[in-house]
Coordinates of C-alpha atoms (C1' of nucleotides) in Angstrom, one line a residue:
Chain A
M22 CA -87.3 111.5 -30.1
A23 CA -84.7 109.6 -27.8
I24 CA -85.1 106.0 -27.2
K25 CA -85.6 106.7 -23.5
D26 CA -88.8 108.8 -24.0
W27 CA -91.0 105.7 -25.1
L28 CA -89.2 102.7 -24.0
P29 CA -90.0 101.3 -20.9
A30 CA -87.3 101.2 -18.4
A31 CA -87.5 97.6 -17.6
V32 CA -86.9 97.0 -21.5
R33 CA -83.8 99.4 -21.5
A34 CA -82.4 97.5 -18.9
A35 CA -82.5 94.2 -20.6
A36 CA -80.4 95.9 -23.6
T37 CA -77.0 94.6 -24.8
E38 CA -74.3 96.6 -26.1
R39 CA -72.0 95.3 -29.1
R40 CA -68.8 97.3 -30.6
L41 CA -68.3 97.1 -34.5
T42 CA -65.1 97.6 -36.3
A43 CA -65.5 99.6 -39.7
G44 CA -66.9 97.1 -42.3
E45 CA -68.4 94.8 -39.6
A46 CA -72.0 93.5 -40.3
L47 CA -74.3 94.0 -37.3
F48 CA -76.5 91.7 -38.9
R49 CA -77.1 90.5 -42.5
L50 CA -80.1 89.9 -44.8
G51 CA -81.9 86.7 -43.8
D52 CA -80.5 86.7 -40.1
K53 CA -83.0 85.8 -37.5
T54 CA -83.8 89.3 -36.3
A55 CA -82.5 90.1 -32.6
G56 CA -84.3 93.3 -31.8
L57 CA -84.5 97.2 -31.9
C58 CA -81.0 98.5 -32.3
E59 CA -79.8 101.9 -31.4
I60 CA -76.6 103.6 -32.7
V61 CA -74.7 104.9 -29.8
A62 CA -71.6 105.9 -31.7
G63 CA -70.3 105.8 -35.2
R64 CA -72.5 105.1 -38.6
V65 CA -74.2 102.4 -39.7
R66 CA -75.4 101.7 -43.1
L67 CA -78.5 99.5 -44.3
A68 CA -77.8 98.1 -47.5
R69 CA -78.8 95.5 -49.8
V70 CA -76.6 93.6 -52.5
D71 CA -78.2 93.2 -55.9
R72 CA -77.6 90.4 -58.1
D73 CA -74.6 92.3 -59.8
G74 CA -72.8 92.3 -56.4
H75 CA -73.6 95.8 -56.3
E76 CA -74.4 97.4 -52.9
I77 CA -77.5 99.3 -52.6
V78 CA -77.5 101.8 -49.8
L79 CA -80.9 102.1 -48.3
H80 CA -80.1 104.2 -45.0
V81 CA -77.2 105.5 -43.1
A82 CA -77.9 105.9 -39.4
G83 CA -75.9 108.0 -37.0
P84 CA -75.7 108.3 -33.0
G85 CA -79.2 108.5 -31.6
D86 CA -80.8 107.0 -34.6
T87 CA -82.6 103.5 -34.0
I88 CA -82.6 101.1 -37.1
A89 CA -84.4 97.7 -37.5
E90 CA -87.7 98.8 -36.0
A91 CA -89.7 96.9 -38.5
S92 CA -87.6 93.8 -37.6
L93 CA -89.9 93.9 -34.5
F94 CA -92.5 92.4 -36.9
S95 CA -90.2 90.2 -38.9
P96 CA -88.6 87.0 -38.2
Q97 CA -85.8 87.8 -40.3
Y98 CA -83.8 91.0 -41.5
H99 CA -84.6 92.3 -44.9
C100 CA -81.4 93.8 -45.6
D101 CA -77.7 93.8 -44.2
A102 CA -76.5 96.6 -41.6
I103 CA -72.8 97.4 -42.0
A104 CA -70.8 99.5 -39.7
S105 CA -69.4 102.4 -42.0
T106 CA -67.0 103.4 -39.0
D107 CA -66.2 101.9 -35.8
A108 CA -69.3 102.0 -34.1
V109 CA -71.0 101.3 -30.7
V110 CA -74.8 100.1 -30.7
R111 CA -77.4 99.1 -28.2
I112 CA -79.6 96.2 -29.0
Y113 CA -83.3 95.8 -27.2
P114 CA -84.2 92.3 -27.3
K115 CA -87.2 91.9 -29.4
R116 CA -89.1 89.6 -26.9
A117 CA -88.4 92.0 -24.3
V118 CA -89.9 94.9 -26.5
L119 CA -92.7 93.3 -28.0
S120 CA -94.0 91.7 -24.5
A121 CA -93.3 95.2 -22.9
F122 CA -96.0 96.5 -25.5
D123 CA -98.7 93.6 -25.1
R124 CA -98.6 94.4 -21.4
D125 CA -98.6 98.1 -21.5
P126 CA -100.8 99.8 -24.6
K127 CA -99.4 103.1 -23.4
A128 CA -95.9 102.1 -24.6
A129 CA -97.1 100.6 -27.6
L130 CA -99.0 103.8 -28.5
A131 CA -95.9 105.6 -27.5
F132 CA -93.8 103.7 -29.8
S133 CA -96.5 104.3 -32.6
A134 CA -96.2 108.0 -31.9
T135 CA -92.7 108.2 -32.5
L136 CA -92.9 106.4 -35.7
A137 CA -95.8 108.4 -36.9
R138 CA -93.5 111.5 -36.2
Q139 CA -90.5 109.9 -38.1
V140 CA -93.0 109.3 -40.9
M141 CA -93.8 113.0 -41.0
G142 CA -90.3 114.1 -40.9
L143 CA -89.0 111.6 -43.6
R144 CA -92.1 112.8 -45.9
T145 CA -91.3 116.5 -45.3
R146 CA -87.7 115.5 -46.3
I147 CA -88.7 113.8 -49.4
E148 CA -90.7 116.8 -50.5
Q149 CA -87.7 119.0 -50.1
R150 CA -85.7 116.8 -52.4
N151 CA -88.2 117.8 -55.0
I152 CA -86.9 121.2 -54.9
R153 CA -84.3 121.7 -57.6
S154 CA -82.6 125.2 -56.9
A155 CA -80.2 125.1 -54.1
R156 CA -81.5 128.4 -53.0
E157 CA -84.9 127.5 -52.5
R158 CA -83.9 124.4 -51.0
V159 CA -81.7 126.6 -48.4
R160 CA -84.8 129.0 -47.9
N161 CA -87.1 125.9 -47.5
Y162 CA -84.8 124.4 -45.0
L163 CA -84.6 127.6 -43.1
A164 CA -88.2 128.3 -42.8
L165 CA -88.8 124.7 -41.6
N166 CA -86.1 125.0 -38.9
A167 CA -86.7 128.3 -37.7
G168 CA -87.0 128.6 -34.0
A169 CA -89.9 130.1 -32.1
D170 CA -89.3 133.6 -33.7
G171 CA -89.3 132.1 -37.2
R172 CA -86.5 133.7 -38.0
T173 CA -83.6 132.2 -36.6
V174 CA -82.1 128.8 -37.1
T175 CA -79.8 127.3 -35.1
L176 CA -77.1 124.8 -36.5
T177 CA -76.5 121.6 -34.5
G178 CA -73.9 120.4 -36.6
T179 CA -71.3 121.6 -38.9
L180 CA -72.5 123.0 -42.4
K181 CA -71.2 120.0 -44.1
D182 CA -73.8 118.1 -42.1
V183 CA -76.4 120.3 -43.2
A184 CA -75.3 120.0 -46.7
A185 CA -75.8 116.3 -46.6
E186 CA -79.2 116.6 -45.2
L187 CA -80.0 118.9 -47.9
G188 CA -78.7 116.7 -50.6
L189 CA -76.2 119.4 -51.8
T190 CA -72.4 119.4 -51.8
H191 CA -71.0 121.5 -49.2
E192 CA -69.3 123.9 -51.9
A193 CA -72.9 124.4 -53.3
L194 CA -74.2 125.3 -49.7
Y195 CA -71.5 127.7 -48.9
R196 CA -72.1 129.5 -52.1
T197 CA -75.7 129.8 -51.8
L198 CA -75.3 130.9 -48.2
A199 CA -72.7 133.7 -49.3
A200 CA -75.2 134.7 -52.0
L201 CA -78.0 135.0 -49.6
E202 CA -76.0 136.9 -47.2
R203 CA -74.5 139.2 -50.0
V204 CA -78.3 140.2 -51.0
G205 CA -79.2 140.8 -47.4
E206 CA -81.6 138.0 -47.3
I207 CA -79.9 136.4 -44.2
R208 CA -77.4 137.2 -41.4
R209 CA -74.7 134.7 -40.1
A210 CA -73.2 134.3 -36.9
K211 CA -71.3 131.2 -35.3
H212 CA -73.8 128.4 -35.3
M213 CA -76.5 130.6 -36.4
I214 CA -78.6 131.9 -39.4
T215 CA -81.0 134.8 -39.2
V216 CA -83.6 135.3 -42.0
A217 CA -83.3 139.1 -42.5
R218 CA -86.5 139.9 -43.8
P219 CA -89.7 137.7 -42.8
R220 CA -93.1 138.5 -44.5
R221 CA -91.7 138.7 -47.8
V222 CA -92.1 136.4 -50.9
Chain B
M17 CA -100.3 98.5 -46.8
A18 CA -103.8 98.9 -47.1
I19 CA -106.1 100.2 -44.3
K20 CA -108.1 97.3 -44.2
D21 CA -105.1 95.1 -43.4
W22 CA -104.9 96.4 -40.1
L23 CA -107.5 98.7 -38.8
P24 CA -110.1 96.6 -36.9
A25 CA -113.4 96.1 -38.8
A26 CA -115.4 98.0 -35.9
V27 CA -113.2 101.0 -36.4
R28 CA -113.6 100.9 -40.2
A29 CA -117.3 101.0 -39.6
A30 CA -117.2 104.3 -37.8
A31 CA -115.6 106.0 -40.5
T32 CA -117.1 109.3 -42.2
E33 CA -116.6 109.9 -45.7
R34 CA -115.9 113.7 -47.3
R35 CA -115.9 115.0 -50.3
L36 CA -113.7 117.9 -51.1
T37 CA -113.3 120.2 -54.1
A38 CA -109.8 121.5 -55.5
G39 CA -108.4 123.9 -53.1
E40 CA -110.7 123.2 -50.3
A41 CA -109.2 122.5 -46.8
L42 CA -109.6 119.1 -45.0
F43 CA -108.1 120.7 -42.0
R44 CA -106.0 123.8 -40.7
L45 CA -102.9 124.2 -38.8
G46 CA -104.2 124.3 -35.1
D47 CA -107.3 122.7 -35.8
K48 CA -108.7 120.1 -33.2
T49 CA -107.7 116.6 -34.4
A50 CA -110.4 114.6 -35.7
G51 CA -108.8 111.2 -36.6
L52 CA -106.9 109.0 -39.0
C53 CA -107.6 109.9 -42.9
E54 CA -107.3 107.8 -45.8
I55 CA -107.7 109.4 -49.3
V56 CA -110.0 107.8 -51.5
A57 CA -109.6 109.7 -54.5
G58 CA -107.8 112.9 -55.8
R59 CA -104.9 114.4 -54.3
V60 CA -104.6 116.1 -50.9
R61 CA -101.2 118.2 -49.8
L62 CA -100.0 118.4 -46.5
A63 CA -98.5 122.1 -46.1
R64 CA -97.4 124.8 -43.9
V65 CA -97.6 128.6 -44.4
D66 CA -94.4 130.4 -43.3
R67 CA -94.0 134.1 -42.1
D68 CA -93.7 135.2 -45.7
G69 CA -97.4 133.7 -46.7
H70 CA -95.3 131.2 -48.7
E71 CA -96.6 127.7 -48.7
I72 CA -94.3 125.0 -48.0
V73 CA -95.5 121.6 -49.2
L74 CA -94.7 118.7 -46.7
H75 CA -96.3 115.9 -48.6
V76 CA -98.8 115.1 -51.5
A77 CA -101.1 112.1 -50.6
G78 CA -102.8 110.2 -53.3
P79 CA -105.5 107.4 -53.4
G80 CA -104.7 104.6 -50.9
D81 CA -102.5 106.7 -48.9
T82 CA -103.1 107.6 -45.3
I83 CA -102.3 111.1 -43.7
A84 CA -102.3 112.5 -40.1
E85 CA -101.3 109.2 -38.5
A86 CA -99.5 111.7 -36.2
S87 CA -102.5 113.5 -35.5
L88 CA -103.9 110.4 -33.3
F89 CA -101.1 111.5 -30.8
S90 CA -101.8 115.2 -30.8
P91 CA -104.8 117.5 -29.7
Q92 CA -104.1 119.6 -32.9
Y93 CA -102.9 119.6 -36.4
H94 CA -99.6 120.7 -37.2
C95 CA -100.1 121.7 -40.7
D96 CA -102.8 122.3 -43.2
A97 CA -104.4 119.9 -45.5
I98 CA -105.6 121.1 -48.8
A99 CA -107.0 119.3 -51.6
S100 CA -105.3 119.6 -54.8
T101 CA -107.7 118.3 -57.0
D102 CA -111.4 117.2 -56.2
A103 CA -111.0 114.6 -53.7
V104 CA -112.9 111.7 -51.3
V105 CA -111.3 111.3 -47.9
R106 CA -112.4 108.9 -45.2
I107 CA -112.1 109.7 -41.6
Y108 CA -111.6 107.0 -39.0
P109 CA -112.4 109.0 -35.5
K110 CA -109.4 109.1 -33.4
R111 CA -111.2 108.1 -30.5
A112 CA -112.5 104.8 -32.2
V113 CA -109.1 104.2 -33.4
L114 CA -107.2 104.8 -30.2
S115 CA -109.7 102.8 -28.0
A116 CA -109.4 100.0 -30.3
F117 CA -105.6 100.0 -29.9
D118 CA -106.3 100.3 -26.0
R119 CA -108.3 97.0 -26.1
D120 CA -106.3 95.2 -28.6
P121 CA -102.4 95.2 -28.6
K122 CA -102.5 93.3 -31.7
A123 CA -104.1 96.0 -33.3
A124 CA -101.7 98.6 -32.2
L125 CA -98.8 96.3 -33.1
A126 CA -100.0 95.9 -36.3
F127 CA -100.4 99.9 -36.6
S128 CA -96.8 100.2 -35.5
A129 CA -95.9 97.3 -38.3
T130 CA -97.0 99.7 -41.0
L131 CA -95.6 102.5 -39.7
A132 CA -92.3 100.7 -39.5
R133 CA -92.7 99.8 -42.9
Q134 CA -93.4 103.0 -43.9
V135 CA -90.3 104.5 -42.3
M136 CA -88.3 101.7 -44.1
G137 CA -89.7 102.6 -47.7
L138 CA -89.2 106.3 -46.7
R139 CA -85.8 106.3 -45.8
T140 CA -84.9 104.2 -49.0
R141 CA -86.5 106.8 -51.2
I142 CA -84.5 109.3 -49.3
E143 CA -81.3 107.7 -49.9
Q144 CA -82.1 107.1 -53.6
R145 CA -82.5 111.0 -53.9
N146 CA -79.0 111.4 -53.0
I147 CA -78.1 109.6 -56.3
R148 CA -77.3 112.4 -58.7
S149 CA -77.0 110.6 -62.2
A150 CA -80.4 109.7 -63.4
R151 CA -78.9 106.6 -65.0
E152 CA -77.9 105.3 -61.3
R153 CA -80.8 106.5 -60.1
V154 CA -82.9 104.3 -62.6
R155 CA -80.5 101.5 -62.1
N156 CA -81.3 101.8 -58.6
Y157 CA -85.0 101.8 -59.1
L158 CA -84.9 98.4 -61.0
A159 CA -82.9 97.0 -58.9
L160 CA -85.1 97.7 -55.8
N161 CA -88.0 97.1 -57.7
A162 CA -87.2 94.1 -59.6
G163 CA -89.5 91.1 -59.0
A164 CA -88.5 87.5 -57.9
D165 CA -86.1 86.8 -60.7
G166 CA -84.3 90.0 -59.6
R167 CA -84.2 91.1 -63.3
T168 CA -88.1 91.8 -64.3
V169 CA -90.0 95.1 -63.1
T170 CA -93.5 95.5 -63.9
L171 CA -94.8 99.2 -64.1
T172 CA -97.8 99.8 -62.0
G173 CA -98.7 103.1 -63.3
T174 CA -97.2 105.4 -66.4
L175 CA -93.7 106.1 -66.9
K176 CA -94.5 109.8 -65.7
D177 CA -95.4 108.4 -62.5
V178 CA -92.4 106.6 -62.1
A179 CA -90.5 109.6 -63.2
A180 CA -92.2 111.6 -60.3
E181 CA -91.2 109.1 -57.9
L182 CA -87.7 109.2 -58.9
G183 CA -87.7 112.8 -58.9
L184 CA -86.7 113.0 -62.6
T185 CA -88.6 115.1 -65.5
H186 CA -90.2 112.7 -67.6
E187 CA -88.2 113.5 -70.5
A188 CA -84.9 112.9 -68.5
L189 CA -86.5 109.4 -67.8
Y190 CA -87.4 108.4 -71.3
R191 CA -84.0 109.3 -72.6
T192 CA -82.4 107.5 -69.7
L193 CA -84.4 104.3 -70.3
A194 CA -83.9 104.7 -74.2
A195 CA -80.1 105.2 -73.5
L196 CA -79.9 102.0 -71.5
E197 CA -81.8 100.0 -73.9
R198 CA -79.6 101.4 -76.8
V199 CA -76.5 99.8 -75.1
G200 CA -78.5 96.8 -74.4
E201 CA -78.6 97.0 -70.5
I202 CA -82.3 96.6 -70.4
R203 CA -85.1 95.4 -72.6
R204 CA -88.6 97.0 -72.4
A205 CA -91.9 95.5 -73.1
K206 CA -95.5 96.8 -72.3
H207 CA -95.8 97.7 -68.5
M208 CA -92.2 95.8 -67.9
I209 CA -88.8 96.3 -68.1
T210 CA -86.3 93.5 -68.1
V211 CA -82.4 94.2 -66.8
A212 CA -80.8 92.3 -69.5
R213 CA -77.4 91.5 -67.8
P214 CA -77.4 90.6 -64.1
R215 CA -74.4 89.5 -62.4
R216 CA -72.4 92.6 -64.1
V217 CA -71.1 95.6 -62.2
Chain C
dC24 C1' -112.7 109.7 -86.5
dG25 C1' -111.3 113.1 -83.2
dG26 C1' -109.3 114.7 -78.9
dC27 C1' -106.4 114.3 -74.9
dG28 C1' -102.5 112.4 -72.3
dT29 C1' -98.4 109.7 -73.0
dT30 C1' -94.2 108.6 -74.8
dT31 C1' -90.5 110.3 -77.7
dT32 C1' -86.7 113.0 -79.5
dG33 C1' -84.4 117.7 -80.4
dA34 C1' -82.0 121.8 -79.4
dG35 C1' -80.3 125.1 -75.9
dA36 C1' -79.3 127.0 -71.4
dG37 C1' -78.7 127.1 -66.7
dA38 C1' -77.2 125.2 -62.4
dG39 C1' -75.0 122.5 -59.6
dC40 C1' -70.8 119.1 -59.4
dT41 C1' -66.1 118.3 -59.8
dC42 C1' -61.5 119.5 -59.2
dA43 C1' -58.3 122.6 -57.1
dA44 C1' -56.4 126.2 -54.1
dC45 C1' -56.3 128.7 -49.9
dA46 C1' -58.3 130.5 -45.4
dT47 C1' -59.5 129.2 -40.9
dC48 C1' -60.1 127.0 -36.7
dG49 C1' -59.5 123.9 -32.8
dG50 C1' -56.8 120.4 -30.9
dT51 C1' -52.2 118.2 -30.0
dG52 C1' -47.8 117.9 -28.6
dG53 C1' -43.1 119.6 -28.3
Chain D
dC5 C1' -46.5 129.3 -26.0
dC6 C1' -46.2 128.1 -30.8
dA7 C1' -45.5 124.8 -34.6
dC8 C1' -48.2 121.5 -36.8
dC9 C1' -52.2 118.9 -38.6
dG10 C1' -56.6 117.9 -39.8
dA11 C1' -61.2 119.0 -40.7
dT12 C1' -64.1 122.8 -41.6
dG13 C1' -65.3 126.6 -44.5
dT14 C1' -64.5 129.4 -48.6
dT15 C1' -63.9 130.9 -53.2
dG16 C1' -62.6 130.0 -58.3
dA17 C1' -63.1 127.9 -63.1
dG18 C1' -64.9 124.5 -66.1
dC19 C1' -68.0 121.1 -67.4
dT20 C1' -71.4 117.9 -67.5
dC21 C1' -75.9 116.9 -66.9
dT22 C1' -80.6 117.6 -66.2
dC23 C1' -84.1 120.9 -66.9
dT24 C1' -86.9 123.7 -70.1
dC25 C1' -89.1 124.6 -74.0
dA26 C1' -90.9 122.6 -78.3
dA27 C1' -92.7 119.7 -81.6
dA28 C1' -94.4 115.5 -83.2
dA29 C1' -95.5 110.3 -83.0
dC30 C1' -98.5 107.1 -80.4
dG31 C1' -102.2 104.8 -78.2
dC32 C1' -106.6 104.9 -75.9
dC33 C1' -111.4 106.0 -75.3
dG34 C1' -115.6 108.0 -76.2

DNA sequence: CGGCGTTTTGAGAGAGCTCAACATCGGTGG
DNA sequence: CCACCGATGTTGAGCTCTCTCAAAACGCCG
């Protein structure tokens, strides 16, 4: 769900861009909230620092992700945002966003819709993490990401990325895929995995 | 974030209640969407059935949770909702909710705010699941749920519930807590856990 | 008092992680 | 065009850690 699909053009035009070097803070806990933030390039992590000075990562956002949605409704940030790599972000001023929502209920609803969709997706991912077995987790992933035919999954990124999304080490993923291919449950091609025998348990 | 905190009273009044027996479907994939649903009692799972006839659980909701937020923006349900136990649910008709949002931007924004907060919480939980070690996961949980003093965590439910939330078996949680207590890192009282030595790594 | 669910501890096994070596691929520059 | 290099992909071996199965103490409620 890209920003441009729901944020009015007028608001998008009001955005400012900012460049961050690795380790630089986009904002800190307690700062006055500026607005919605879209990651254009690089990685930005949201984190809190506990009493021990230990950093607790809440989320890692990459290109296309938005962060600080909740900041629209809060005067201060509730955590730190630190660039993990050199990064470029685009900031949509809070006031512009909120007033657009106020004037245009459609836009507000569209925003709600994207959030509701995000909630769905995140809940699905959490449920996926409850699966212990690497094999089952991969099966789940394939079933959930299968295309229209219900059998073919097109890989957007690298297998390493998939492994991270699944919460597995890349080695474990490679092995599991190899094992599934060995028993004929899947077939693999470049950037594509096909489940060989649907309709089976 | 309880429903009554953001849903206008007029909409709440329009709600209907429904009683489900274990295994009964609240709705099925493809059904026309009725509205927002709040779980009053029992457990309801959201699931999809894949080509193999295998059920993929997307989410399990308990009392106080809302489900089908995204259904407000879709004509049909995208998954099944099945009662895992006998359950009672309250349904807020889609039309009433949407028209309330349309009339009252404040209500729409309040809805967005709860969703944004949910997204935050869910992302945090996902990040937590990336922690492999039971001990680290428990530390993370304690740090994240500490009260105002940053050292004391008050348990709302049973330890078994906490274990489920952490994605650990209850045995693993008991053992980990016992170990942490043994080395003096935490102290435990009835429904309360205190981190003994803050400001340490 | 009796029963049920939570809490606790024990022992064993399996599964994924870690460390390590190597193959493969794509891009870069000479 | 080819050598080089870094990142991705792949496989091996050992080890740690959690899960599983089991049994028992504990606490709460009827």
